[in-house]
Amino acid sequence: MTFAPSGNRQVTDLTTTARPRRPRPAIVTLTDAAAARVIELTADKPVKGLRVGIKNGGCAGQEYTFGFAEEVGPLDEVVTDKGATVVIEGKAVLYLIGSEIDFETTKLASKFVFRNPNQTDACGCGESVTITPLKAD
């Protein structure tokens, strides 16, 4: 660092060095069953992964959405876990941070199930939820 007088001011020549960014935790994690199902669904398809999002609807206010991600948008987050790729829609990121996605098969249904710490309520049938987005501390 050098200082050079300039009237009553001091001029500083600071150089900064770039520090490596610490890795960010994944937005979501997948159980073994969910990863296997995602791999099964996306195999032999020209897609980037399984797209996961949130939409308004249902009696509790919001629903999880699924589709095939043919492209990755500039605000999307790509999560690869256990060999499976999930693309999280940009507008859903704050709602899904810290979630675990599982895949369960029962006598009546086979479906993806979310264990979401941001979920505050769910309807009786389990098709819709209320989620509060994560707030910055």
CSV table of N, CA and C in Angstrom, one decimal:
chain,number,residue,atom,x,y,z
A,1,MET,N,0.9,-1.1,0.0
A,1,MET,CA,0.0,0.0,0.0
A,1,MET,C,0.9,1.2,0.0
A,2,THR,N,0.6,2.2,-0.8
A,2,THR,CA,1.4,3.4,-0.9
A,2,THR,C,0.5,4.6,-0.6
A,3,PHE,N,1.1,5.6,0.1
A,3,PHE,CA,0.4,6.8,0.3
A,3,PHE,C,1.1,7.9,-0.3
A,4,ALA,N,0.4,8.8,-1.0
A,4,ALA,CA,1.0,10.0,-1.6
A,4,ALA,C,0.2,11.2,-1.2
A,5,PRO,N,0.9,12.2,-0.7
A,5,PRO,CA,0.2,13.4,-0.3
A,5,PRO,C,-0.4,14.1,-1.5
A,6,SER,N,-1.6,14.6,-1.3
A,6,SER,CA,-2.3,15.4,-2.3
A,6,SER,C,-3.1,16.5,-1.6
A,7,GLY,N,-2.5,17.6,-1.3
A,7,GLY,CA,-3.2,18.6,-0.5
A,7,GLY,C,-3.3,18.1,0.9
A,8,ASN,N,-4.5,18.1,1.4
A,8,ASN,CA,-4.8,17.6,2.7
A,8,ASN,C,-5.3,16.2,2.7
A,9,ARG,N,-5.4,15.6,1.5
A,9,ARG,CA,-5.9,14.2,1.3
A,9,ARG,C,-4.8,13.3,1.2
A,10,GLN,N,-5.0,12.1,1.5
A,10,GLN,CA,-4.1,11.0,1.2
A,10,GLN,C,-4.7,10.1,0.1
A,11,VAL,N,-3.9,9.8,-0.9
A,11,VAL,CA,-4.3,8.9,-2.0
A,11,VAL,C,-3.8,7.5,-1.7
A,12,THR,N,-4.7,6.6,-1.7
A,12,THR,CA,-4.3,5.2,-1.4
A,12,THR,C,-4.4,4.4,-2.7
A,13,ASP,N,-3.3,3.6,-2.9
A,13,ASP,CA,-3.3,2.6,-4.0
A,13,ASP,C,-3.5,1.2,-3.4
A,14,LEU,N,-4.7,0.8,-3.3
A,14,LEU,CA,-5.0,-0.6,-2.7
A,14,LEU,C,-5.2,-1.6,-3.8
A,15,THR,N,-4.6,-2.7,-3.7
A,15,THR,CA,-4.9,-3.8,-4.6
A,15,THR,C,-5.5,-4.9,-3.8
A,16,THR,N,-6.5,-5.5,-4.4
A,16,THR,CA,-7.2,-6.6,-3.7
A,16,THR,C,-6.9,-7.9,-4.3
A,17,THR,N,-7.0,-8.9,-3.6
A,17,THR,CA,-6.8,-10.2,-4.1
A,17,THR,C,-8.1,-11.0,-4.0
A,18,ALA,N,-8.4,-11.7,-5.0
A,18,ALA,CA,-9.6,-12.5,-5.0
A,18,ALA,C,-9.5,-13.7,-4.1
A,19,ARG,N,-10.5,-13.8,-3.2
A,19,ARG,CA,-10.5,-15.0,-2.3
A,19,ARG,C,-11.4,-16.0,-3.0
A,20,PRO,N,-11.1,-17.2,-2.9
A,20,PRO,CA,-12.0,-18.2,-3.4
A,20,PRO,C,-13.3,-18.2,-2.6
A,21,ARG,N,-14.4,-18.3,-3.3
A,21,ARG,CA,-15.7,-18.3,-2.6
A,21,ARG,C,-15.9,-19.7,-2.0
A,22,ARG,N,-16.5,-19.7,-0.8
A,22,ARG,CA,-16.8,-21.0,-0.2
A,22,ARG,C,-18.0,-21.6,-0.9
A,23,PRO,N,-18.0,-22.9,-1.0
A,23,PRO,CA,-19.1,-23.5,-1.7
A,23,PRO,C,-20.4,-23.3,-1.0
A,24,ARG,N,-21.4,-23.0,-1.9
A,24,ARG,CA,-22.8,-22.9,-1.3
A,24,ARG,C,-23.4,-24.2,-1.1
A,25,PRO,N,-24.2,-24.3,0.0
A,25,PRO,CA,-24.9,-25.6,0.1
A,25,PRO,C,-26.0,-25.8,-0.9
A,26,ALA,N,-26.3,-27.0,-1.2
A,26,ALA,CA,-27.4,-27.3,-2.2
A,26,ALA,C,-28.7,-26.7,-1.7
A,27,ILE,N,-29.5,-26.2,-2.7
A,27,ILE,CA,-30.8,-25.7,-2.3
A,27,ILE,C,-31.7,-26.9,-1.8
A,28,VAL,N,-31.6,-28.0,-2.4
A,28,VAL,CA,-32.4,-29.2,-2.0
A,28,VAL,C,-31.4,-30.4,-2.0
A,29,THR,N,-31.8,-31.5,-1.3
A,29,THR,CA,-31.1,-32.7,-1.3
A,29,THR,C,-32.1,-33.8,-1.7
A,30,LEU,N,-31.6,-34.9,-2.3
A,30,LEU,CA,-32.5,-36.0,-2.7
A,30,LEU,C,-32.2,-37.2,-1.9
A,31,THR,N,-33.2,-38.0,-1.6
A,31,THR,CA,-33.0,-39.3,-0.9
A,31,THR,C,-32.5,-40.2,-2.0
A,32,ASP,N,-32.1,-41.4,-1.7
A,32,ASP,CA,-31.7,-42.4,-2.7
A,32,ASP,C,-32.9,-42.7,-3.6
A,33,ALA,N,-34.1,-42.9,-3.0
A,33,ALA,CA,-35.3,-43.2,-3.8
A,33,ALA,C,-35.6,-42.1,-4.8
A,34,ALA,N,-35.6,-40.8,-4.3
A,34,ALA,CA,-35.9,-39.7,-5.2
A,34,ALA,C,-34.8,-39.6,-6.3
A,35,ALA,N,-33.6,-39.8,-6.0
A,35,ALA,CA,-32.5,-39.7,-7.0
A,35,ALA,C,-32.7,-40.8,-8.1
A,36,ALA,N,-33.1,-42.0,-7.6
A,36,ALA,CA,-33.3,-43.1,-8.6
A,36,ALA,C,-34.5,-42.8,-9.5
A,37,ARG,N,-35.5,-42.2,-8.9
A,37,ARG,CA,-36.7,-41.9,-9.7
A,37,ARG,C,-36.4,-40.8,-10.7
A,38,VAL,N,-35.7,-39.8,-10.3
A,38,VAL,CA,-35.3,-38.7,-11.2
A,38,VAL,C,-34.5,-39.2,-12.4
A,39,ILE,N,-33.5,-40.1,-12.1
A,39,ILE,CA,-32.7,-40.7,-13.1
A,39,ILE,C,-33.5,-41.5,-14.0
A,40,GLU,N,-34.5,-42.3,-13.5
A,40,GLU,CA,-35.4,-43.1,-14.3
A,40,GLU,C,-36.2,-42.2,-15.2
A,41,LEU,N,-36.8,-41.1,-14.7
A,41,LEU,CA,-37.6,-40.2,-15.5
A,41,LEU,C,-36.9,-39.5,-16.6
A,42,THR,N,-35.7,-39.1,-16.3
A,42,THR,CA,-34.9,-38.3,-17.3
A,42,THR,C,-34.0,-39.1,-18.2
A,43,ALA,N,-33.9,-40.4,-18.0
A,43,ALA,CA,-33.0,-41.2,-18.9
A,43,ALA,C,-33.6,-41.3,-20.3
A,44,ASP,N,-32.8,-41.2,-21.2
A,44,ASP,CA,-33.2,-41.3,-22.6
A,44,ASP,C,-34.1,-40.2,-23.1
A,45,LYS,N,-34.0,-39.0,-22.4
A,45,LYS,CA,-34.8,-37.9,-22.8
A,45,LYS,C,-33.8,-36.7,-23.0
A,46,PRO,N,-34.0,-35.9,-24.0
A,46,PRO,CA,-33.1,-34.8,-24.2
A,46,PRO,C,-33.4,-33.6,-23.3
A,47,VAL,N,-33.2,-33.8,-22.0
A,47,VAL,CA,-33.5,-32.8,-21.0
A,47,VAL,C,-32.3,-32.6,-20.1
A,48,LYS,N,-32.3,-31.4,-19.4
A,48,LYS,CA,-31.2,-31.1,-18.5
A,48,LYS,C,-31.4,-31.7,-17.1
A,49,GLY,N,-32.7,-32.0,-16.8
A,49,GLY,CA,-33.0,-32.6,-15.5
A,49,GLY,C,-34.5,-32.5,-15.3
A,50,LEU,N,-34.9,-32.8,-14.1
A,50,LEU,CA,-36.3,-32.6,-13.6
A,50,LEU,C,-36.4,-31.2,-13.1
A,51,ARG,N,-37.4,-30.4,-13.6
A,51,ARG,CA,-37.6,-29.1,-13.1
A,51,ARG,C,-38.6,-29.1,-11.9
A,52,VAL,N,-38.2,-28.4,-10.9
A,52,VAL,CA,-39.1,-28.3,-9.7
A,52,VAL,C,-39.4,-26.9,-9.4
A,53,GLY,N,-40.6,-26.6,-9.1
A,53,GLY,CA,-41.0,-25.2,-8.8
A,53,GLY,C,-42.2,-25.2,-7.8
A,54,ILE,N,-42.7,-24.0,-7.7
A,54,ILE,CA,-43.9,-23.7,-6.8
A,54,ILE,C,-44.9,-22.9,-7.6
A,55,LYS,N,-46.1,-23.2,-7.5
A,55,LYS,CA,-47.2,-22.3,-8.1
A,55,LYS,C,-48.3,-22.1,-7.1
A,56,ASN,N,-49.0,-21.0,-7.3
A,56,ASN,CA,-50.1,-20.7,-6.4
A,56,ASN,C,-51.3,-21.6,-6.8
A,57,GLY,N,-52.0,-22.2,-5.8
A,57,GLY,CA,-53.1,-23.0,-6.1
A,57,GLY,C,-53.4,-24.0,-4.9
A,58,GLY,N,-54.5,-24.7,-5.0
A,58,GLY,CA,-54.9,-25.6,-4.0
A,58,GLY,C,-55.5,-24.9,-2.8
A,59,CYS,N,-56.0,-25.6,-1.9
A,59,CYS,CA,-56.7,-25.0,-0.7
A,59,CYS,C,-55.8,-24.4,0.3
A,60,ALA,N,-54.5,-24.8,0.3
A,60,ALA,CA,-53.5,-24.3,1.3
A,60,ALA,C,-52.7,-23.1,0.6
A,61,GLY,N,-52.9,-22.9,-0.7
A,61,GLY,CA,-52.3,-21.7,-1.3
A,61,GLY,C,-51.2,-22.0,-2.3
A,62,GLN,N,-50.4,-23.1,-2.1
A,62,GLN,CA,-49.3,-23.3,-3.1
A,62,GLN,C,-49.2,-24.8,-3.3
A,63,GLU,N,-48.6,-25.1,-4.5
A,63,GLU,CA,-48.4,-26.5,-4.9
A,63,GLU,C,-47.0,-26.6,-5.4
A,64,TYR,N,-46.4,-27.8,-5.2
A,64,TYR,CA,-45.1,-28.1,-5.8
A,64,TYR,C,-45.4,-28.5,-7.3
A,65,THR,N,-44.5,-28.1,-8.2
A,65,THR,CA,-44.7,-28.4,-9.6
A,65,THR,C,-43.5,-29.2,-10.1
A,66,PHE,N,-43.7,-30.1,-11.1
A,66,PHE,CA,-42.6,-30.9,-11.7
A,66,PHE,C,-42.8,-30.8,-13.2
A,67,GLY,N,-41.7,-30.9,-13.9
A,67,GLY,CA,-41.7,-31.0,-15.3
A,67,GLY,C,-40.3,-31.3,-15.8
A,68,PHE,N,-40.1,-31.4,-17.1
A,68,PHE,CA,-38.8,-31.7,-17.6
A,68,PHE,C,-38.1,-30.4,-18.0
A,69,ALA,N,-36.9,-30.2,-17.6
A,69,ALA,CA,-36.2,-29.0,-17.9
A,69,ALA,C,-35.4,-29.1,-19.2
A,70,GLU,N,-36.0,-28.6,-20.3
A,70,GLU,CA,-35.3,-28.6,-21.6
A,70,GLU,C,-34.2,-27.6,-21.6
A,71,GLU,N,-34.3,-26.5,-20.9
A,71,GLU,CA,-33.3,-25.5,-20.8
A,71,GLU,C,-33.1,-25.1,-19.4
A,72,VAL,N,-32.0,-24.5,-19.1
A,72,VAL,CA,-31.8,-23.9,-17.7
A,72,VAL,C,-31.8,-22.4,-17.9
A,73,GLY,N,-32.7,-21.7,-17.2
A,73,GLY,CA,-32.8,-20.3,-17.2
A,73,GLY,C,-31.7,-19.6,-16.4
A,74,PRO,N,-31.6,-18.3,-16.6
A,74,PRO,CA,-30.5,-17.6,-15.9
A,74,PRO,C,-30.7,-17.5,-14.4
A,75,LEU,N,-31.9,-17.6,-13.9
A,75,LEU,CA,-32.1,-17.6,-12.5
A,75,LEU,C,-32.4,-19.0,-11.9
A,76,ASP,N,-32.4,-20.0,-12.7
A,76,ASP,CA,-32.5,-21.4,-12.2
A,76,ASP,C,-31.3,-21.8,-11.5
A,77,GLU,N,-31.5,-22.7,-10.5
A,77,GLU,CA,-30.4,-23.4,-9.8
A,77,GLU,C,-30.4,-24.8,-10.2
A,78,VAL,N,-29.2,-25.3,-10.5
A,78,VAL,CA,-29.0,-26.7,-10.9
A,78,VAL,C,-28.4,-27.5,-9.7
A,79,VAL,N,-29.1,-28.5,-9.3
A,79,VAL,CA,-28.6,-29.3,-8.2
A,79,VAL,C,-28.4,-30.7,-8.7
A,80,THR,N,-27.2,-31.3,-8.5
A,80,THR,CA,-26.9,-32.6,-8.8
A,80,THR,C,-26.6,-33.4,-7.5
A,81,ASP,N,-27.4,-34.4,-7.3
A,81,ASP,CA,-27.2,-35.2,-6.0
A,81,ASP,C,-27.4,-36.6,-6.3
A,82,LYS,N,-26.5,-37.5,-5.9
A,82,LYS,CA,-26.5,-38.9,-6.1
A,82,LYS,C,-26.7,-39.3,-7.6
A,83,GLY,N,-26.1,-38.5,-8.5
A,83,GLY,CA,-26.2,-38.7,-9.9
A,83,GLY,C,-27.5,-38.2,-10.6
A,84,ALA,N,-28.4,-37.6,-9.9
A,84,ALA,CA,-29.6,-37.1,-10.5
A,84,ALA,C,-29.5,-35.6,-10.5
A,85,THR,N,-30.1,-35.0,-11.6
A,85,THR,CA,-30.1,-33.5,-11.7
A,85,THR,C,-31.5,-33.0,-11.6
A,86,VAL,N,-31.6,-32.0,-10.7
A,86,VAL,CA,-32.9,-31.3,-10.5
A,86,VAL,C,-32.6,-29.8,-10.8
A,87,VAL,N,-33.5,-29.2,-11.6
A,87,VAL,CA,-33.4,-27.8,-11.9
A,87,VAL,C,-34.5,-27.1,-11.1
A,88,ILE,N,-34.0,-26.2,-10.2
A,88,ILE,CA,-35.0,-25.4,-9.3
A,88,ILE,C,-35.3,-24.1,-10.0
A,89,GLU,N,-36.6,-23.8,-10.2
A,89,GLU,CA,-37.0,-22.6,-10.8
A,89,GLU,C,-36.5,-21.4,-9.9
A,90,GLY,N,-36.0,-20.4,-10.5
A,90,GLY,CA,-35.5,-19.2,-9.8
A,90,GLY,C,-36.4,-18.7,-8.8
A,91,LYS,N,-37.7,-18.6,-9.1
A,91,LYS,CA,-38.7,-18.0,-8.2
A,91,LYS,C,-39.0,-18.9,-7.0
A,92,ALA,N,-38.6,-20.2,-7.1
A,92,ALA,CA,-38.9,-21.1,-6.0
A,92,ALA,C,-37.8,-21.3,-5.0
A,93,VAL,N,-36.6,-20.8,-5.4
A,93,VAL,CA,-35.4,-21.0,-4.6
A,93,VAL,C,-35.6,-20.7,-3.1
A,94,LEU,N,-36.1,-19.5,-2.8
A,94,LEU,CA,-36.2,-19.1,-1.4
A,94,LEU,C,-37.3,-20.0,-0.6
A,95,TYR,N,-38.2,-20.6,-1.4
A,95,TYR,CA,-39.2,-21.4,-0.7
A,95,TYR,C,-38.7,-22.8,-0.5
A,96,LEU,N,-37.7,-23.3,-1.2
A,96,LEU,CA,-37.2,-24.6,-1.1
A,96,LEU,C,-35.9,-24.8,-0.4
A,97,ILE,N,-35.2,-23.8,0.0
A,97,ILE,CA,-33.9,-23.9,0.7
A,97,ILE,C,-34.0,-24.8,1.9
A,98,GLY,N,-33.1,-25.8,1.9
A,98,GLY,CA,-33.1,-26.7,3.0
A,98,GLY,C,-34.0,-27.9,2.9
A,99,SER,N,-34.7,-28.1,1.8
A,99,SER,CA,-35.7,-29.1,1.6
A,99,SER,C,-35.0,-30.4,1.2
A,100,GLU,N,-35.6,-31.5,1.6
A,100,GLU,CA,-35.2,-32.9,1.1
A,100,GLU,C,-36.4,-33.4,0.3
A,101,ILE,N,-36.0,-33.9,-0.9
A,101,ILE,CA,-37.1,-34.5,-1.7
A,101,ILE,C,-36.9,-36.0,-1.7
A,102,ASP,N,-38.0,-36.7,-1.4
A,102,ASP,CA,-38.1,-38.1,-1.3
A,102,ASP,C,-39.1,-38.6,-2.3
A,103,PHE,N,-39.0,-39.9,-2.6
A,103,PHE,CA,-40.0,-40.6,-3.5
A,103,PHE,C,-40.6,-41.7,-2.7
A,104,GLU,N,-41.9,-41.7,-2.5
A,104,GLU,CA,-42.5,-42.8,-1.8
A,104,GLU,C,-43.6,-43.5,-2.6
A,105,THR,N,-43.7,-44.8,-2.4
A,105,THR,CA,-44.7,-45.6,-3.0
A,105,THR,C,-45.5,-46.3,-1.9
A,106,THR,N,-46.8,-46.1,-2.0
A,106,THR,CA,-47.8,-46.7,-1.1
A,106,THR,C,-48.7,-47.5,-1.9
A,107,LYS,N,-49.7,-48.1,-1.2
A,107,LYS,CA,-50.7,-48.9,-1.9
A,107,LYS,C,-51.6,-48.0,-2.9
A,108,LEU,N,-51.7,-46.7,-2.5
A,108,LEU,CA,-52.6,-45.8,-3.3
A,108,LEU,C,-51.8,-44.9,-4.3
A,109,ALA,N,-50.6,-44.7,-4.0
A,109,ALA,CA,-49.9,-43.7,-4.9
A,109,ALA,C,-48.4,-43.8,-4.8
A,110,SER,N,-47.8,-43.3,-5.9
A,110,SER,CA,-46.3,-43.1,-5.9
A,110,SER,C,-46.1,-41.6,-6.2
A,111,LYS,N,-45.3,-41.0,-5.4
A,111,LYS,CA,-45.1,-39.5,-5.5
A,111,LYS,C,-43.9,-39.0,-4.9
A,112,PHE,N,-43.5,-37.9,-5.3
A,112,PHE,CA,-42.4,-37.2,-4.7
A,112,PHE,C,-42.9,-36.5,-3.4
A,113,VAL,N,-42.2,-36.5,-2.4
A,113,VAL,CA,-42.6,-35.9,-1.1
A,113,VAL,C,-41.5,-35.0,-0.6
A,114,PHE,N,-41.9,-33.8,-0.2
A,114,PHE,CA,-41.0,-32.8,0.3
A,114,PHE,C,-41.0,-32.7,1.8
A,115,ARG,N,-39.8,-32.7,2.4
A,115,ARG,CA,-39.6,-32.4,3.8
A,115,ARG,C,-39.0,-31.0,3.8
A,116,ASN,N,-39.8,-30.0,3.9
A,116,ASN,CA,-39.5,-28.6,3.7
A,116,ASN,C,-39.6,-27.8,5.0
A,117,PRO,N,-38.4,-27.3,5.5
A,117,PRO,CA,-38.5,-26.6,6.8
A,117,PRO,C,-39.2,-25.2,6.7
A,118,ASN,N,-39.5,-24.8,5.4
A,118,ASN,CA,-40.2,-23.5,5.2
A,118,ASN,C,-41.7,-23.7,5.1
A,119,GLN,N,-42.1,-25.0,5.1
A,119,GLN,CA,-43.6,-25.2,5.0
A,119,GLN,C,-44.2,-25.0,6.3
A,120,THR,N,-45.3,-24.2,6.3
A,120,THR,CA,-46.0,-23.9,7.6
A,120,THR,C,-47.3,-24.6,7.8
A,121,ASP,N,-47.9,-25.1,6.6
A,121,ASP,CA,-49.2,-25.7,6.7
A,121,ASP,C,-49.4,-26.6,5.5
A,122,ALA,N,-50.3,-27.5,5.5
A,122,ALA,CA,-50.7,-28.3,4.4
A,122,ALA,C,-52.2,-28.6,4.4
A,123,CYS,N,-52.8,-28.9,3.3
A,123,CYS,CA,-54.2,-29.2,3.3
A,123,CYS,C,-54.4,-30.7,3.7
A,124,GLY,N,-55.6,-31.0,4.0
A,124,GLY,CA,-55.9,-32.4,4.4
A,124,GLY,C,-55.5,-33.5,3.4
A,125,CYS,N,-55.7,-33.2,2.1
A,125,CYS,CA,-55.4,-34.2,1.1
A,125,CYS,C,-53.9,-34.3,0.8
A,126,GLY,N,-53.1,-33.3,1.2
A,126,GLY,CA,-51.7,-33.3,1.0
A,126,GLY,C,-51.2,-32.8,-0.4
A,127,GLU,N,-52.2,-32.3,-1.1
A,127,GLU,CA,-51.8,-31.8,-2.5
A,127,GLU,C,-51.3,-30.4,-2.5
A,128,SER,N,-51.7,-29.6,-1.5
A,128,SER,CA,-51.2,-28.2,-1.5
A,128,SER,C,-50.6,-27.8,-0.1
A,129,VAL,N,-49.8,-26.8,-0.1
A,129,VAL,CA,-49.1,-26.4,1.1
A,129,VAL,C,-49.0,-24.9,1.3
A,130,THR,N,-48.6,-24.5,2.4
A,130,THR,CA,-48.3,-23.1,2.7
A,130,THR,C,-46.9,-23.0,3.0
A,131,ILE,N,-46.1,-22.2,2.2
A,131,ILE,CA,-44.7,-22.1,2.4
A,131,ILE,C,-44.3,-20.6,2.6
A,132,THR,N,-43.5,-20.4,3.6
A,132,THR,CA,-43.0,-19.0,3.8
A,132,THR,C,-41.6,-19.0,3.3
A,133,PRO,N,-41.3,-18.0,2.4
A,133,PRO,CA,-39.9,-18.0,1.9
A,133,PRO,C,-38.9,-17.7,3.0
A,134,LEU,N,-37.7,-18.2,2.8
A,134,LEU,CA,-36.6,-18.0,3.7
A,134,LEU,C,-36.3,-16.5,3.7
A,135,LYS,N,-36.1,-15.9,4.9
A,135,LYS,CA,-35.7,-14.5,5.0
A,135,LYS,C,-34.2,-14.4,5.3
A,136,ALA,N,-33.6,-13.4,4.8
A,136,ALA,CA,-32.2,-13.1,5.1
A,136,ALA,C,-32.1,-12.6,6.5
A,137,ASP,N,-31.1,-13.1,7.2
A,137,ASP,CA,-30.8,-12.7,8.6
A,137,ASP,C,-30.1,-11.4,8.6
